[in-house]
């Protein structure tokens, strides 16, 4: 498991690579949590918060996001597979009110 400093560094790195590579989508934050899958594999839960609506994100953005993030994780010596979810700011705010 990673410490808080590591998580903050990983969040910044993922935000940077996604923001640079996918300029058509404004990403406002990234939240990362390490976890273990039901098969006991290390995974990294990555929640990407973006401005706009879900239909504003092109399917190609979603399909390439994991491939773009994996080298960044490897540079930080992480082998955990990223399980990514994309949530609009509006939906994230609604969820936080519950």
PDB file of N, CA and C in Angstrom:
ATOM      1  N   UNK A   1       0.837  -1.185   0.000  1.00  0.00           N
ATOM      2  CA  UNK A   1       0.000   0.000   0.000  1.00  0.00           C
ATOM      3  C   UNK A   1       0.883   1.250   0.000  1.00  0.00           C
ATOM      4  N   UNK A   2       0.364   2.300  -0.617  1.00  0.00           N
ATOM      5  CA  UNK A   2       1.135   3.528  -0.740  1.00  0.00           C
ATOM      6  C   UNK A   2       0.784   4.494   0.381  1.00  0.00           C
ATOM      7  N   UNK A   3       1.760   5.362   0.694  1.00  0.00           N
ATOM      8  CA  UNK A   3       1.479   6.384   1.693  1.00  0.00           C
ATOM      9  C   UNK A   3       0.829   7.599   1.026  1.00  0.00           C
ATOM     10  N   UNK A   4       0.393   8.556   1.819  1.00  0.00           N
ATOM     11  CA  UNK A   4      -0.336   9.714   1.307  1.00  0.00           C
ATOM     12  C   UNK A   4       0.498  10.526   0.326  1.00  0.00           C
ATOM     13  N   UNK A   5       1.798  10.677   0.595  1.00  0.00           N
ATOM     14  CA  UNK A   5       2.663  11.431  -0.316  1.00  0.00           C
ATOM     15  C   UNK A   5       2.689  10.769  -1.680  1.00  0.00           C
ATOM     16  N   UNK A   6       2.828   9.454  -1.700  1.00  0.00           N
ATOM     17  CA  UNK A   6       2.849   8.729  -2.968  1.00  0.00           C
ATOM     18  C   UNK A   6       1.552   8.943  -3.734  1.00  0.00           C
ATOM     19  N   UNK A   7       0.435   8.870  -3.053  1.00  0.00           N
ATOM     20  CA  UNK A   7      -0.863   9.053  -3.696  1.00  0.00           C
ATOM     21  C   UNK A   7      -0.972  10.439  -4.329  1.00  0.00           C
ATOM     22  N   UNK A   8      -0.533  11.451  -3.623  1.00  0.00           N
ATOM     23  CA  UNK A   8      -0.598  12.808  -4.157  1.00  0.00           C
ATOM     24  C   UNK A   8       0.271  12.946  -5.399  1.00  0.00           C
ATOM     25  N   UNK A   9       1.454  12.342  -5.377  1.00  0.00           N
ATOM     26  CA  UNK A   9       2.341  12.381  -6.539  1.00  0.00           C
ATOM     27  C   UNK A   9       1.724  11.653  -7.726  1.00  0.00           C
ATOM     28  N   UNK A  10       1.125  10.507  -7.477  1.00  0.00           N
ATOM     29  CA  UNK A  10       0.482   9.728  -8.535  1.00  0.00           C
ATOM     30  C   UNK A  10      -0.700  10.505  -9.116  1.00  0.00           C
ATOM     31  N   UNK A  11      -1.507  11.115  -8.252  1.00  0.00           N
ATOM     32  CA  UNK A  11      -2.648  11.912  -8.714  1.00  0.00           C
ATOM     33  C   UNK A  11      -2.179  13.031  -9.632  1.00  0.00           C
ATOM     34  N   UNK A  12      -1.133  13.744  -9.229  1.00  0.00           N
ATOM     35  CA  UNK A  12      -0.599  14.842 -10.039  1.00  0.00           C
ATOM     36  C   UNK A  12      -0.088  14.328 -11.377  1.00  0.00           C
ATOM     37  N   UNK A  13       0.610  13.205 -11.351  1.00  0.00           N
ATOM     38  CA  UNK A  13       1.174  12.648 -12.582  1.00  0.00           C
ATOM     39  C   UNK A  13       0.078  12.209 -13.549  1.00  0.00           C
ATOM     40  N   UNK A  14      -0.957  11.561 -13.043  1.00  0.00           N
ATOM     41  CA  UNK A  14      -2.063  11.121 -13.899  1.00  0.00           C
ATOM     42  C   UNK A  14      -2.808  12.331 -14.458  1.00  0.00           C
ATOM     43  N   UNK A  15      -3.068  13.314 -13.618  1.00  0.00           N
ATOM     44  CA  UNK A  15      -3.735  14.537 -14.074  1.00  0.00           C
ATOM     45  C   UNK A  15      -2.934  15.188 -15.200  1.00  0.00           C
ATOM     46  N   UNK A  16      -1.632  15.251 -15.032  1.00  0.00           N
ATOM     47  CA  UNK A  16      -0.764  15.881 -16.036  1.00  0.00           C
ATOM     48  C   UNK A  16      -0.835  15.147 -17.367  1.00  0.00           C
ATOM     49  N   UNK A  17      -0.670  13.832 -17.351  1.00  0.00           N
ATOM     50  CA  UNK A  17      -0.646  13.086 -18.614  1.00  0.00           C
ATOM     51  C   UNK A  17      -2.004  13.106 -19.302  1.00  0.00           C
ATOM     52  N   UNK A  18      -3.082  12.978 -18.564  1.00  0.00           N
ATOM     53  CA  UNK A  18      -4.403  13.006 -19.192  1.00  0.00           C
ATOM     54  C   UNK A  18      -4.735  14.396 -19.723  1.00  0.00           C
ATOM     55  N   UNK A  19      -4.369  15.435 -18.985  1.00  0.00           N
ATOM     56  CA  UNK A  19      -4.643  16.804 -19.427  1.00  0.00           C
ATOM     57  C   UNK A  19      -3.853  17.159 -20.679  1.00  0.00           C
ATOM     58  N   UNK A  20      -2.610  16.685 -20.761  1.00  0.00           N
ATOM     59  CA  UNK A  20      -1.771  16.975 -21.928  1.00  0.00           C
ATOM     60  C   UNK A  20      -2.224  16.190 -23.150  1.00  0.00           C
ATOM     61  N   UNK A  21      -2.510  14.928 -22.958  1.00  0.00           N
ATOM     62  CA  UNK A  21      -2.813  14.056 -24.090  1.00  0.00           C
ATOM     63  C   UNK A  21      -4.230  14.204 -24.603  1.00  0.00           C
ATOM     64  N   UNK A  22      -5.130  14.644 -23.768  1.00  0.00           N
ATOM     65  CA  UNK A  22      -6.530  14.728 -24.150  1.00  0.00           C
ATOM     66  C   UNK A  22      -7.016  16.151 -23.935  1.00  0.00           C
ATOM     67  N   UNK A  23      -6.526  17.049 -24.774  1.00  0.00           N
ATOM     68  CA  UNK A  23      -6.787  18.470 -24.577  1.00  0.00           C
ATOM     69  C   UNK A  23      -8.244  18.867 -24.804  1.00  0.00           C
ATOM     70  N   UNK A  24      -9.053  18.021 -25.428  1.00  0.00           N
ATOM     71  CA  UNK A  24     -10.446  18.354 -25.667  1.00  0.00           C
ATOM     72  C   UNK A  24     -11.330  18.218 -24.445  1.00  0.00           C
ATOM     73  N   UNK A  25     -10.781  17.644 -23.375  1.00  0.00           N
ATOM     74  CA  UNK A  25     -11.543  17.422 -22.147  1.00  0.00           C
ATOM     75  C   UNK A  25     -10.824  18.137 -21.009  1.00  0.00           C
ATOM     76  N   UNK A  26     -11.533  18.996 -20.285  1.00  0.00           N
ATOM     77  CA  UNK A  26     -10.906  19.675 -19.148  1.00  0.00           C
ATOM     78  C   UNK A  26     -11.072  18.823 -17.896  1.00  0.00           C
ATOM     79  N   UNK A  27      -9.956  18.288 -17.426  1.00  0.00           N
ATOM     80  CA  UNK A  27      -9.958  17.456 -16.227  1.00  0.00           C
ATOM     81  C   UNK A  27      -9.673  18.357 -15.041  1.00  0.00           C
ATOM     82  N   UNK A  28     -10.540  18.317 -14.046  1.00  0.00           N
ATOM     83  CA  UNK A  28     -10.380  19.207 -12.898  1.00  0.00           C
ATOM     84  C   UNK A  28      -9.689  18.539 -11.722  1.00  0.00           C
ATOM     85  N   UNK A  29      -9.825  17.224 -11.591  1.00  0.00           N
ATOM     86  CA  UNK A  29      -9.121  16.531 -10.509  1.00  0.00           C
ATOM     87  C   UNK A  29      -9.050  15.037 -10.780  1.00  0.00           C
ATOM     88  N   UNK A  30      -8.122  14.413 -10.086  1.00  0.00           N
ATOM     89  CA  UNK A  30      -7.946  12.963 -10.146  1.00  0.00           C
ATOM     90  C   UNK A  30      -7.827  12.472  -8.712  1.00  0.00           C
ATOM     91  N   UNK A  31      -8.569  11.434  -8.390  1.00  0.00           N
ATOM     92  CA  UNK A  31      -8.494  10.817  -7.063  1.00  0.00           C
ATOM     93  C   UNK A  31      -8.031   9.378  -7.242  1.00  0.00           C
ATOM     94  N   UNK A  32      -7.073   8.969  -6.439  1.00  0.00           N
ATOM     95  CA  UNK A  32      -6.469   7.645  -6.575  1.00  0.00           C
ATOM     96  C   UNK A  32      -6.530   6.911  -5.243  1.00  0.00           C
ATOM     97  N   UNK A  33      -6.837   5.628  -5.320  1.00  0.00           N
ATOM     98  CA  UNK A  33      -6.873   4.772  -4.131  1.00  0.00           C
ATOM     99  C   UNK A  33      -6.359   3.392  -4.524  1.00  0.00           C
ATOM    100  N   UNK A  34      -5.382   2.884  -3.773  1.00  0.00           N
ATOM    101  CA  UNK A  34      -4.921   1.531  -4.087  1.00  0.00           C
ATOM    102  C   UNK A  34      -5.854   0.518  -3.443  1.00  0.00           C
ATOM    103  N   UNK A  35      -5.961  -0.638  -4.093  1.00  0.00           N
ATOM    104  CA  UNK A  35      -6.923  -1.644  -3.664  1.00  0.00           C
ATOM    105  C   UNK A  35      -6.448  -3.013  -4.141  1.00  0.00           C
ATOM    106  N   UNK A  36      -7.177  -4.023  -3.750  1.00  0.00           N
ATOM    107  CA  UNK A  36      -6.915  -5.400  -4.163  1.00  0.00           C
ATOM    108  C   UNK A  36      -8.172  -5.908  -4.865  1.00  0.00           C
ATOM    109  N   UNK A  37      -7.992  -6.522  -6.034  1.00  0.00           N
ATOM    110  CA  UNK A  37      -9.142  -7.048  -6.772  1.00  0.00           C
ATOM    111  C   UNK A  37      -9.661  -8.309  -6.109  1.00  0.00           C
ATOM    112  N   UNK A  38     -10.800  -8.767  -6.577  1.00  0.00           N
ATOM    113  CA  UNK A  38     -11.376  -9.999  -6.026  1.00  0.00           C
ATOM    114  C   UNK A  38     -10.502 -11.212  -6.326  1.00  0.00           C
ATOM    115  N   UNK A  39      -9.554 -11.064  -7.255  1.00  0.00           N
ATOM    116  CA  UNK A  39      -8.604 -12.140  -7.559  1.00  0.00           C
ATOM    117  C   UNK A  39      -7.266 -11.928  -6.852  1.00  0.00           C
ATOM    118  N   UNK A  40      -7.234 -11.014  -5.883  1.00  0.00           N
ATOM    119  CA  UNK A  40      -6.045 -10.679  -5.099  1.00  0.00           C
ATOM    120  C   UNK A  40      -4.931 -10.012  -5.907  1.00  0.00           C
ATOM    121  N   UNK A  41      -5.287  -9.343  -6.990  1.00  0.00           N
ATOM    122  CA  UNK A  41      -4.318  -8.570  -7.762  1.00  0.00           C
ATOM    123  C   UNK A  41      -4.354  -7.125  -7.283  1.00  0.00           C
ATOM    124  N   UNK A  42      -3.187  -6.472  -7.307  1.00  0.00           N
ATOM    125  CA  UNK A  42      -3.141  -5.060  -6.945  1.00  0.00           C
ATOM    126  C   UNK A  42      -3.778  -4.240  -8.057  1.00  0.00           C
ATOM    127  N   UNK A  43      -4.675  -3.347  -7.670  1.00  0.00           N
ATOM    128  CA  UNK A  43      -5.286  -2.427  -8.621  1.00  0.00           C
ATOM    129  C   UNK A  43      -5.208  -1.014  -8.058  1.00  0.00           C
ATOM    130  N   UNK A  44      -5.371  -0.065  -8.939  1.00  0.00           N
ATOM    131  CA  UNK A  44      -5.376   1.335  -8.555  1.00  0.00           C
ATOM    132  C   UNK A  44      -6.695   1.923  -9.039  1.00  0.00           C
ATOM    133  N   UNK A  45      -7.547   2.303  -8.117  1.00  0.00           N
ATOM    134  CA  UNK A  45      -8.829   2.912  -8.486  1.00  0.00           C
ATOM    135  C   UNK A  45      -8.578   4.395  -8.769  1.00  0.00           C
ATOM    136  N   UNK A  46      -8.877   4.795  -9.978  1.00  0.00           N
ATOM    137  CA  UNK A  46      -8.618   6.163 -10.424  1.00  0.00           C
ATOM    138  C   UNK A  46      -9.944   6.793 -10.838  1.00  0.00           C
ATOM    139  N   UNK A  47     -10.330   7.852 -10.143  1.00  0.00           N
ATOM    140  CA  UNK A  47     -11.544   8.582 -10.504  1.00  0.00           C
ATOM    141  C   UNK A  47     -11.122   9.917 -11.107  1.00  0.00           C
ATOM    142  N   UNK A  48     -11.536  10.144 -12.339  1.00  0.00           N
ATOM    143  CA  UNK A  48     -11.189  11.354 -13.072  1.00  0.00           C
ATOM    144  C   UNK A  48     -12.429  12.244 -13.119  1.00  0.00           C
ATOM    145  N   UNK A  49     -12.304  13.448 -12.575  1.00  0.00           N
ATOM    146  CA  UNK A  49     -13.406  14.408 -12.561  1.00  0.00           C
ATOM    147  C   UNK A  49     -13.158  15.413 -13.690  1.00  0.00           C
ATOM    148  N   UNK A  50     -14.172  15.628 -14.524  1.00  0.00           N
ATOM    149  CA  UNK A  50     -14.005  16.506 -15.677  1.00  0.00           C
ATOM    150  C   UNK A  50     -15.158  17.498 -15.771  1.00  0.00           C
ATOM    151  N   UNK A  51     -14.908  18.600 -16.488  1.00  0.00           N
ATOM    152  CA  UNK A  51     -15.956  19.590 -16.741  1.00  0.00           C
ATOM    153  C   UNK A  51     -16.749  19.147 -17.953  1.00  0.00           C
ATOM    154  N   UNK A  52     -18.036  19.374 -17.892  1.00  0.00           N
ATOM    155  CA  UNK A  52     -18.895  19.029 -19.017  1.00  0.00           C
ATOM    156  C   UNK A  52     -19.811  17.876 -18.678  1.00  0.00           C
ATOM    157  N   UNK A  53     -20.346  17.277 -19.739  1.00  0.00           N
ATOM    158  CA  UNK A  53     -21.269  16.160 -19.578  1.00  0.00           C
ATOM    159  C   UNK A  53     -20.619  14.891 -20.105  1.00  0.00           C
ATOM    160  N   UNK A  54     -21.131  13.759 -19.681  1.00  0.00           N
ATOM    161  CA  UNK A  54     -20.560  12.475 -20.102  1.00  0.00           C
ATOM    162  C   UNK A  54     -20.531  12.355 -21.618  1.00  0.00           C
ATOM    163  N   UNK A  55     -21.546  12.857 -22.289  1.00  0.00           N
ATOM    164  CA  UNK A  55     -21.578  12.742 -23.745  1.00  0.00           C
ATOM    165  C   UNK A  55     -20.527  13.624 -24.425  1.00  0.00           C
ATOM    166  N   UNK A  56     -19.886  14.524 -23.659  1.00  0.00           N
ATOM    167  CA  UNK A  56     -18.827  15.369 -24.209  1.00  0.00           C
ATOM    168  C   UNK A  56     -17.509  14.614 -24.386  1.00  0.00           C
ATOM    169  N   UNK A  57     -17.385  13.477 -23.732  1.00  0.00           N
ATOM    170  CA  UNK A  57     -16.143  12.704 -23.816  1.00  0.00           C
ATOM    171  C   UNK A  57     -16.243  11.727 -24.979  1.00  0.00           C
ATOM    172  N   UNK A  58     -15.262  11.784 -25.848  1.00  0.00           N
ATOM    173  CA  UNK A  58     -15.228  10.875 -26.990  1.00  0.00           C
ATOM    174  C   UNK A  58     -14.864   9.472 -26.515  1.00  0.00           C
ATOM    175  N   UNK A  59     -15.457   8.456 -27.114  1.00  0.00           N
ATOM    176  CA  UNK A  59     -15.108   7.071 -26.746  1.00  0.00           C
ATOM    177  C   UNK A  59     -13.612   6.783 -26.895  1.00  0.00           C
ATOM    178  N   UNK A  60     -12.959   7.422 -27.861  1.00  0.00           N
ATOM    179  CA  UNK A  60     -11.518   7.194 -28.044  1.00  0.00           C
ATOM    180  C   UNK A  60     -10.721   7.692 -26.840  1.00  0.00           C
ATOM    181  N   UNK A  61     -11.199   8.747 -26.185  1.00  0.00           N
ATOM    182  CA  UNK A  61     -10.541   9.240 -24.973  1.00  0.00           C
ATOM    183  C   UNK A  61     -10.550   8.152 -23.904  1.00  0.00           C
ATOM    184  N   UNK A  62     -11.711   7.553 -23.720  1.00  0.00           N
ATOM    185  CA  UNK A  62     -11.848   6.516 -22.696  1.00  0.00           C
ATOM    186  C   UNK A  62     -11.015   5.288 -23.027  1.00  0.00           C
ATOM    187  N   UNK A  63     -11.033   4.883 -24.284  1.00  0.00           N
ATOM    188  CA  UNK A  63     -10.319   3.656 -24.645  1.00  0.00           C
ATOM    189  C   UNK A  63      -8.808   3.819 -24.587  1.00  0.00           C
ATOM    190  N   UNK A  64      -8.308   5.039 -24.744  1.00  0.00           N
ATOM    191  CA  UNK A  64      -6.860   5.255 -24.718  1.00  0.00           C
ATOM    192  C   UNK A  64      -6.335   5.714 -23.360  1.00  0.00           C
ATOM    193  N   UNK A  65      -7.208   6.062 -22.452  1.00  0.00           N
ATOM    194  CA  UNK A  65      -6.777   6.627 -21.171  1.00  0.00           C
ATOM    195  C   UNK A  65      -5.894   5.670 -20.377  1.00  0.00           C
ATOM    196  N   UNK A  66      -6.284   4.414 -20.277  1.00  0.00           N
ATOM    197  CA  UNK A  66      -5.482   3.456 -19.509  1.00  0.00           C
ATOM    198  C   UNK A  66      -4.118   3.274 -20.154  1.00  0.00           C
ATOM    199  N   UNK A  67      -4.093   3.160 -21.474  1.00  0.00           N
ATOM    200  CA  UNK A  67      -2.818   2.995 -22.178  1.00  0.00           C
ATOM    201  C   UNK A  67      -1.900   4.192 -21.961  1.00  0.00           C
ATOM    202  N   UNK A  68      -2.460   5.384 -21.843  1.00  0.00           N
ATOM    203  CA  UNK A  68      -1.640   6.578 -21.625  1.00  0.00           C
ATOM    204  C   UNK A  68      -1.147   6.679 -20.181  1.00  0.00           C
ATOM    205  N   UNK A  69      -1.919   6.147 -19.248  1.00  0.00           N
ATOM    206  CA  UNK A  69      -1.564   6.250 -17.827  1.00  0.00           C
ATOM    207  C   UNK A  69      -0.549   5.181 -17.403  1.00  0.00           C
ATOM    208  N   UNK A  70      -0.576   4.017 -18.016  1.00  0.00           N
ATOM    209  CA  UNK A  70       0.286   2.914 -17.573  1.00  0.00           C
ATOM    210  C   UNK A  70       1.774   3.259 -17.565  1.00  0.00           C
ATOM    211  N   UNK A  71       2.329   3.930 -18.594  1.00  0.00           N
ATOM    212  CA  UNK A  71       3.747   4.299 -18.521  1.00  0.00           C
ATOM    213  C   UNK A  71       4.058   5.242 -17.353  1.00  0.00           C
ATOM    214  N   UNK A  72       3.126   6.132 -17.048  1.00  0.00           N
ATOM    215  CA  UNK A  72       3.304   7.040 -15.911  1.00  0.00           C
ATOM    216  C   UNK A  72       3.376   6.251 -14.611  1.00  0.00           C
ATOM    217  N   UNK A  73       2.511   5.265 -14.464  1.00  0.00           N
ATOM    218  CA  UNK A  73       2.542   4.421 -13.267  1.00  0.00           C
ATOM    219  C   UNK A  73       3.847   3.638 -13.200  1.00  0.00           C
ATOM    220  N   UNK A  74       4.294   3.122 -14.333  1.00  0.00           N
ATOM    221  CA  UNK A  74       5.556   2.371 -14.370  1.00  0.00           C
ATOM    222  C   UNK A  74       6.730   3.264 -13.972  1.00  0.00           C
ATOM    223  N   UNK A  75       6.710   4.525 -14.388  1.00  0.00           N
ATOM    224  CA  UNK A  75       7.767   5.468 -13.999  1.00  0.00           C
ATOM    225  C   UNK A  75       7.794   5.694 -12.495  1.00  0.00           C
ATOM    226  N   UNK A  76       6.666   5.487 -11.840  1.00  0.00           N
ATOM    227  CA  UNK A  76       6.576   5.621 -10.383  1.00  0.00           C
ATOM    228  C   UNK A  76       6.692   4.254  -9.693  1.00  0.00           C
ATOM    229  N   UNK A  77       7.167   3.272 -10.437  1.00  0.00           N
ATOM    230  CA  UNK A  77       7.401   1.912  -9.906  1.00  0.00           C
ATOM    231  C   UNK A  77       6.115   1.242  -9.427  1.00  0.00           C
ATOM    232  N   UNK A  78       5.006   1.515 -10.115  1.00  0.00           N
ATOM    233  CA  UNK A  78       3.729   0.891  -9.774  1.00  0.00           C
ATOM    234  C   UNK A  78       3.343  -0.105 -10.857  1.00  0.00           C
ATOM    235  N   UNK A  79       3.022  -1.298 -10.445  1.00  0.00           N
ATOM    236  CA  UNK A  79       2.569  -2.305 -11.408  1.00  0.00           C
ATOM    237  C   UNK A  79       1.063  -2.539 -11.313  1.00  0.00           C
ATOM    238  N   UNK A  80       0.408  -1.909 -10.365  1.00  0.00           N
ATOM    239  CA  UNK A  80      -1.039  -2.079 -10.187  1.00  0.00           C
ATOM    240  C   UNK A  80      -1.781  -1.618 -11.436  1.00  0.00           C
ATOM    241  N   UNK A  81      -2.814  -2.377 -11.814  1.00  0.00           N
ATOM    242  CA  UNK A  81      -3.600  -2.024 -12.993  1.00  0.00           C
ATOM    243  C   UNK A  81      -4.578  -0.907 -12.638  1.00  0.00           C
ATOM    244  N   UNK A  82      -4.637   0.154 -13.464  1.00  0.00           N
ATOM    245  CA  UNK A  82      -5.561   1.255 -13.170  1.00  0.00           C
ATOM    246  C   UNK A  82      -6.993   0.922 -13.586  1.00  0.00           C
ATOM    247  N   UNK A  83      -7.904   0.995 -12.650  1.00  0.00           N
ATOM    248  CA  UNK A  83      -9.337   0.841 -12.906  1.00  0.00           C
ATOM    249  C   UNK A  83      -9.899   2.259 -12.911  1.00  0.00           C
ATOM    250  N   UNK A  84     -10.179   2.778 -14.096  1.00  0.00           N
ATOM    251  CA  UNK A  84     -10.523   4.189 -14.227  1.00  0.00           C
ATOM    252  C   UNK A  84     -12.022   4.410 -14.371  1.00  0.00           C
ATOM    253  N   UNK A  85     -12.489   5.462 -13.714  1.00  0.00           N
ATOM    254  CA  UNK A  85     -13.866   5.915 -13.898  1.00  0.00           C
ATOM    255  C   UNK A  85     -13.829   7.416 -14.162  1.00  0.00           C
ATOM    256  N   UNK A  86     -14.736   7.862 -14.996  1.00  0.00           N
ATOM    257  CA  UNK A  86     -14.814   9.264 -15.374  1.00  0.00           C
ATOM    258  C   UNK A  86     -16.154   9.808 -14.909  1.00  0.00           C
ATOM    259  N   UNK A  87     -16.102  10.900 -14.133  1.00  0.00           N
ATOM    260  CA  UNK A  87     -17.302  11.469 -13.520  1.00  0.00           C
ATOM    261  C   UNK A  87     -17.322  12.968 -13.812  1.00  0.00           C
ATOM    262  N   UNK A  88     -18.462  13.459 -14.262  1.00  0.00           N
ATOM    263  CA  UNK A  88     -18.573  14.902 -14.498  1.00  0.00           C
ATOM    264  C   UNK A  88     -18.566  15.631 -13.156  1.00  0.00           C
ATOM    265  N   UNK A  89     -18.131  16.883 -13.179  1.00  0.00           N
ATOM    266  CA  UNK A  89     -18.139  17.692 -11.946  1.00  0.00           C
ATOM    267  C   UNK A  89     -19.537  17.746 -11.349  1.00  0.00           C
ATOM    268  N   UNK A  90     -20.514  17.907 -12.212  1.00  0.00           N
ATOM    269  CA  UNK A  90     -21.905  17.984 -11.746  1.00  0.00           C
ATOM    270  C   UNK A  90     -22.301  16.709 -11.005  1.00  0.00           C
ATOM    271  N   UNK A  91     -22.015  15.558 -11.602  1.00  0.00           N
ATOM    272  CA  UNK A  91     -22.363  14.291 -10.957  1.00  0.00           C
ATOM    273  C   UNK A  91     -21.564  14.071  -9.675  1.00  0.00           C
ATOM    274  N   UNK A  92     -20.311  14.508  -9.665  1.00  0.00           N
ATOM    275  CA  UNK A  92     -19.489  14.370  -8.459  1.00  0.00           C
ATOM    276  C   UNK A  92     -20.066  15.211  -7.324  1.00  0.00           C
ATOM    277  N   UNK A  93     -20.545  16.407  -7.650  1.00  0.00           N
ATOM    278  CA  UNK A  93     -21.158  17.260  -6.631  1.00  0.00           C
ATOM    279  C   UNK A  93     -22.454  16.651  -6.113  1.00  0.00           C
ATOM    280  N   UNK A  94     -23.248  16.084  -7.006  1.00  0.00           N
ATOM    281  CA  UNK A  94     -24.484  15.424  -6.577  1.00  0.00           C
ATOM    282  C   UNK A  94     -24.180  14.251  -5.649  1.00  0.00           C
ATOM    283  N   UNK A  95     -23.170  13.479  -5.986  1.00  0.00           N
ATOM    284  CA  UNK A  95     -22.812  12.310  -5.179  1.00  0.00           C
ATOM    285  C   UNK A  95     -22.296  12.721  -3.807  1.00  0.00           C
ATOM    286  N   UNK A  96     -21.600  13.856  -3.728  1.00  0.00           N
ATOM    287  CA  UNK A  96     -21.052  14.285  -2.438  1.00  0.00           C
ATOM    288  C   UNK A  96     -22.130  14.829  -1.505  1.00  0.00           C
ATOM    289  N   UNK A  97     -23.290  15.157  -2.039  1.00  0.00           N
ATOM    290  CA  UNK A  97     -24.393  15.676  -1.217  1.00  0.00           C
ATOM    291  C   UNK A  97     -25.188  14.572  -0.545  1.00  0.00           C
ATOM    292  N   UNK A  98     -24.950  13.351  -0.920  1.00  0.00           N
ATOM    293  CA  UNK A  98     -25.725  12.233  -0.355  1.00  0.00           C
ATOM    294  C   UNK A  98     -25.226  11.823   0.982  1.00  0.00           C
TER     295      UNK A  98
END
